[in-house]
């Protein structure tokens, strides 16, 4: 038999090659009468069944544990964000209630802030009519006007956050420009300064939670 194979080496090599090739593409299931093609293995020859099983098992474990960890971490972060947002809402509501309580208990502060709205309305009408002398009469001659001092006292008492205090500063700075523009009879500069002043005061009332507490806004 050995002599027959050696006498026809080409047939032997082809037969062996065919057998090896077929073994690469099938897995023999023990206990059965036939070889069933289950799956095709990669073309490289150094992969064993054991290493393939370990790789698949490792990928499965990583996918399961990794996704669970990511999902758990995301859930924790989302819960923290929700709690932080809820706490911020509570604190903002608490501040609004405190300010409304102070405003309700202080008729003077309410009167001072209401007077600001009244004067800004009158000044705005005068500027719209290009009547700067009338606007000057409403404002007073200087920023030391009594109504402005009282208004700043109320604004300072009710301003607690940096944003609110910033709007108060903008309001006073814009009013200073308005006084200067009215005195110089500069209608265009007066319009700009008036809009800045009114806008700053309106933003302050919103930040302070006093929208609806004062008339004319």
Tab-separated table of C-alpha atoms in Angstrom:
chain	number	residue	atom	x	y	z
A	1	UNK	CA	0.000	0.000	0.000
A	2	UNK	CA	2.831	2.323	0.795
A	3	UNK	CA	4.375	1.577	-2.557
A	4	UNK	CA	1.174	2.526	-4.346
A	5	UNK	CA	1.162	6.025	-2.755
A	6	UNK	CA	4.843	6.563	-3.464
A	7	UNK	CA	4.430	5.508	-7.075
A	8	UNK	CA	1.842	8.286	-7.552
A	9	UNK	CA	2.914	11.140	-5.263
A	10	UNK	CA	0.716	13.695	-7.080
A	11	UNK	CA	-2.411	11.739	-6.293
A	12	UNK	CA	-1.320	11.441	-2.669
A	13	UNK	CA	-0.745	15.166	-2.273
A	14	UNK	CA	-4.063	16.057	-3.915
A	15	UNK	CA	-5.876	13.580	-1.693
A	16	UNK	CA	-4.206	14.916	1.447
A	17	UNK	CA	-4.833	18.533	0.457
A	18	UNK	CA	-8.495	17.797	-0.204
A	19	UNK	CA	-8.863	16.088	3.175
A	20	UNK	CA	-7.172	18.949	5.079
A	21	UNK	CA	-9.237	21.561	3.254
A	22	UNK	CA	-12.481	19.811	4.053
A	23	UNK	CA	-11.541	19.536	7.723
A	24	UNK	CA	-11.072	23.309	7.932
A	25	UNK	CA	-14.704	23.949	7.068
A	26	UNK	CA	-16.544	21.421	9.247
A	27	UNK	CA	-16.712	20.400	12.888
A	28	UNK	CA	-17.404	16.699	13.575
A	29	UNK	CA	-20.172	16.206	16.129
A	30	UNK	CA	-19.475	13.162	18.202
A	31	UNK	CA	-22.225	10.655	18.697
A	32	UNK	CA	-23.716	11.153	15.262
A	33	UNK	CA	-23.390	9.142	12.085
A	34	UNK	CA	-22.554	12.098	9.873
A	35	UNK	CA	-20.353	15.159	9.812
A	36	UNK	CA	-22.552	18.230	9.893
A	37	UNK	CA	-21.204	21.619	8.696
A	38	UNK	CA	-21.859	23.850	11.690
A	39	UNK	CA	-19.735	26.923	11.076
A	40	UNK	CA	-16.773	28.093	9.065
A	41	UNK	CA	-13.608	28.821	10.986
A	42	UNK	CA	-11.170	31.617	10.065
A	43	UNK	CA	-8.643	30.741	7.393
A	44	UNK	CA	-5.660	31.102	9.760
A	45	UNK	CA	-4.490	27.771	11.186
A	46	UNK	CA	-3.408	28.678	14.734
A	47	UNK	CA	-6.949	29.024	16.185
A	48	UNK	CA	-8.066	26.104	18.328
A	49	UNK	CA	-11.553	25.250	19.522
A	50	UNK	CA	-10.552	26.001	23.104
A	51	UNK	CA	-9.141	29.479	22.337
A	52	UNK	CA	-12.192	30.303	20.251
A	53	UNK	CA	-14.511	29.253	23.071
A	54	UNK	CA	-12.569	31.364	25.573
A	55	UNK	CA	-12.691	34.403	23.267
A	56	UNK	CA	-16.439	34.108	22.734
A	57	UNK	CA	-17.048	33.602	26.451
A	58	UNK	CA	-14.895	36.630	27.302
A	59	UNK	CA	-16.741	38.829	24.827
A	60	UNK	CA	-20.060	37.708	26.266
A	61	UNK	CA	-19.002	38.475	29.836
A	62	UNK	CA	-17.593	41.861	28.873
A	63	UNK	CA	-20.694	42.828	26.930
A	64	UNK	CA	-22.982	41.893	29.781
A	65	UNK	CA	-20.994	43.408	32.642
A	66	UNK	CA	-19.912	46.451	30.632
A	67	UNK	CA	-23.406	47.414	29.515
A	68	UNK	CA	-24.797	46.889	32.982
A	69	UNK	CA	-22.115	49.086	34.508
A	70	UNK	CA	-22.675	51.809	31.928
A	71	UNK	CA	-26.411	51.639	32.438
A	72	UNK	CA	-26.064	51.713	36.207
A	73	UNK	CA	-23.648	54.645	36.092
A	74	UNK	CA	-25.925	56.535	33.724
A	75	UNK	CA	-28.886	55.896	36.013
A	76	UNK	CA	-26.922	57.183	39.022
A	77	UNK	CA	-25.844	60.333	37.162
A	78	UNK	CA	-29.371	60.954	35.949
A	79	UNK	CA	-30.737	60.538	39.475
A	80	UNK	CA	-28.118	62.969	40.808
A	81	UNK	CA	-29.039	65.513	38.138
A	82	UNK	CA	-32.723	65.171	38.979
A	83	UNK	CA	-32.073	65.657	42.689
A	84	UNK	CA	-29.846	68.668	42.012
A	85	UNK	CA	-32.481	70.231	39.772
A	86	UNK	CA	-35.215	69.552	42.324
A	87	UNK	CA	-33.138	71.114	45.076
A	88	UNK	CA	-32.485	74.204	42.920
A	89	UNK	CA	-36.210	74.575	42.223
A	90	UNK	CA	-36.947	74.334	45.947
A	91	UNK	CA	-34.321	76.943	46.791
A	92	UNK	CA	-35.552	79.333	44.093
A	93	UNK	CA	-39.128	78.959	45.307
A	94	UNK	CA	-38.018	79.555	48.880
A	95	UNK	CA	-36.209	82.761	47.875
A	96	UNK	CA	-39.237	84.036	45.956
A	97	UNK	CA	-41.510	83.424	48.918
A	98	UNK	CA	-39.090	85.184	51.255
A	99	UNK	CA	-38.863	88.221	48.968
A	100	UNK	CA	-42.613	88.385	48.505
A	101	UNK	CA	-43.010	88.186	52.283
A	102	UNK	CA	-40.552	91.049	52.767
A	103	UNK	CA	-42.256	93.100	50.068
A	104	UNK	CA	-45.709	92.445	51.505
A	105	UNK	CA	-44.574	93.363	54.995
A	106	UNK	CA	-42.880	96.556	53.833
A	107	UNK	CA	-45.307	98.977	52.253
A	108	UNK	CA	-42.496	101.502	51.896
A	109	UNK	CA	-40.374	99.241	49.678
A	110	UNK	CA	-43.404	98.489	47.551
A	111	UNK	CA	-44.128	102.204	47.190
A	112	UNK	CA	-40.508	102.975	46.254
A	113	UNK	CA	-40.390	100.302	43.541
A	114	UNK	CA	-43.814	101.262	42.272
A	115	UNK	CA	-42.623	104.868	42.020
A	116	UNK	CA	-39.710	103.700	39.826
A	117	UNK	CA	-42.179	102.184	37.378
A	118	UNK	CA	-44.293	105.348	37.408
A	119	UNK	CA	-41.323	107.640	36.745
A	120	UNK	CA	-39.849	105.434	34.018
A	121	UNK	CA	-43.231	105.435	32.310
A	122	UNK	CA	-43.441	109.234	32.386
A	123	UNK	CA	-39.836	109.640	31.217
A	124	UNK	CA	-40.417	107.216	28.382
A	125	UNK	CA	-43.470	109.129	27.177
A	126	UNK	CA	-41.553	112.415	27.264
A	127	UNK	CA	-38.599	110.994	25.339
A	128	UNK	CA	-40.926	109.462	22.773
A	129	UNK	CA	-42.369	112.927	22.205
A	130	UNK	CA	-38.841	114.409	21.986
A	131	UNK	CA	-39.669	116.427	25.086
A	132	UNK	CA	-36.456	116.160	27.082
A	133	UNK	CA	-37.229	119.103	29.386
A	134	UNK	CA	-40.291	117.253	30.678
A	135	UNK	CA	-38.216	114.091	31.105
A	136	UNK	CA	-35.719	116.120	33.140
A	137	UNK	CA	-38.464	117.403	35.431
A	138	UNK	CA	-39.567	113.831	36.193
A	139	UNK	CA	-36.041	112.576	36.794
A	140	UNK	CA	-34.836	115.487	38.852
A	141	UNK	CA	-31.687	117.457	38.324
A	142	UNK	CA	-29.165	114.882	39.619
A	143	UNK	CA	-28.836	111.197	40.506
A	144	UNK	CA	-29.124	112.237	44.148
A	145	UNK	CA	-32.862	112.590	43.656
A	146	UNK	CA	-34.865	111.391	46.636
A	147	UNK	CA	-36.935	108.872	44.657
A	148	UNK	CA	-33.780	107.195	43.310
A	149	UNK	CA	-32.205	106.930	46.754
A	150	UNK	CA	-35.320	105.237	48.111
A	151	UNK	CA	-35.506	102.958	45.108
A	152	UNK	CA	-31.902	101.837	45.587
A	153	UNK	CA	-32.564	101.132	49.249
A	154	UNK	CA	-35.415	98.802	48.290
A	155	UNK	CA	-33.417	97.190	45.484
A	156	UNK	CA	-30.471	96.515	47.793
A	157	UNK	CA	-32.668	94.952	50.455
A	158	UNK	CA	-34.372	92.600	48.013
A	159	UNK	CA	-31.293	91.661	45.967
A	160	UNK	CA	-29.587	88.474	47.154
A	161	UNK	CA	-28.059	86.792	44.091
A	162	UNK	CA	-25.103	88.092	42.033
A	163	UNK	CA	-27.374	88.260	38.980
A	164	UNK	CA	-29.857	90.506	40.763
A	165	UNK	CA	-27.132	92.782	42.069
A	166	UNK	CA	-25.632	92.978	38.575
A	167	UNK	CA	-28.951	94.189	37.165
A	168	UNK	CA	-29.175	96.821	39.900
A	169	UNK	CA	-25.724	98.085	38.913
A	170	UNK	CA	-26.764	98.176	35.253
A	171	UNK	CA	-29.934	100.031	36.179
A	172	UNK	CA	-28.019	102.726	38.081
A	173	UNK	CA	-25.330	103.030	35.419
A	174	UNK	CA	-27.945	103.436	32.678
A	175	UNK	CA	-29.831	106.026	34.735
A	176	UNK	CA	-26.617	108.029	35.144
A	177	UNK	CA	-26.252	108.037	31.357
A	178	UNK	CA	-29.900	109.032	31.017
A	179	UNK	CA	-29.477	112.015	33.333
A	180	UNK	CA	-26.414	113.120	31.367
A	181	UNK	CA	-28.122	112.720	27.975
A	182	UNK	CA	-31.238	114.593	29.050
A	183	UNK	CA	-29.129	117.434	30.448
A	184	UNK	CA	-27.229	117.664	27.136
A	185	UNK	CA	-30.503	117.545	25.219
A	186	UNK	CA	-29.265	114.483	23.290
A	187	UNK	CA	-32.448	112.737	22.190
A	188	UNK	CA	-30.823	109.653	20.625
A	189	UNK	CA	-28.538	108.973	23.584
A	190	UNK	CA	-31.502	109.547	25.913
A	191	UNK	CA	-33.541	106.900	24.100
A	192	UNK	CA	-30.735	104.339	24.365
A	193	UNK	CA	-30.101	105.069	28.042
A	194	UNK	CA	-33.817	104.900	28.831
A	195	UNK	CA	-34.238	101.496	27.151
A	196	UNK	CA	-31.200	100.146	29.035
A	197	UNK	CA	-32.551	101.412	32.356
A	198	UNK	CA	-36.049	100.036	31.841
A	199	UNK	CA	-34.701	96.685	30.615
A	200	UNK	CA	-32.396	96.290	33.620
A	201	UNK	CA	-35.214	97.035	36.054
A	202	UNK	CA	-37.538	94.598	34.322
A	203	UNK	CA	-34.879	91.865	34.400
A	204	UNK	CA	-34.320	92.520	38.081
A	205	UNK	CA	-38.007	92.067	38.915
A	206	UNK	CA	-37.978	88.758	37.022
A	207	UNK	CA	-34.877	87.494	38.813
A	208	UNK	CA	-36.245	88.628	42.163
A	209	UNK	CA	-39.491	86.766	41.550
A	210	UNK	CA	-41.578	89.917	41.851
A	211	UNK	CA	-43.326	89.761	38.496
A	212	UNK	CA	-47.010	90.280	39.217
A	213	UNK	CA	-46.269	91.936	42.552
A	214	UNK	CA	-45.818	95.370	41.012
A	215	UNK	CA	-48.212	97.174	38.681
A	216	UNK	CA	-47.277	98.456	35.267
A	217	UNK	CA	-44.723	95.811	34.283
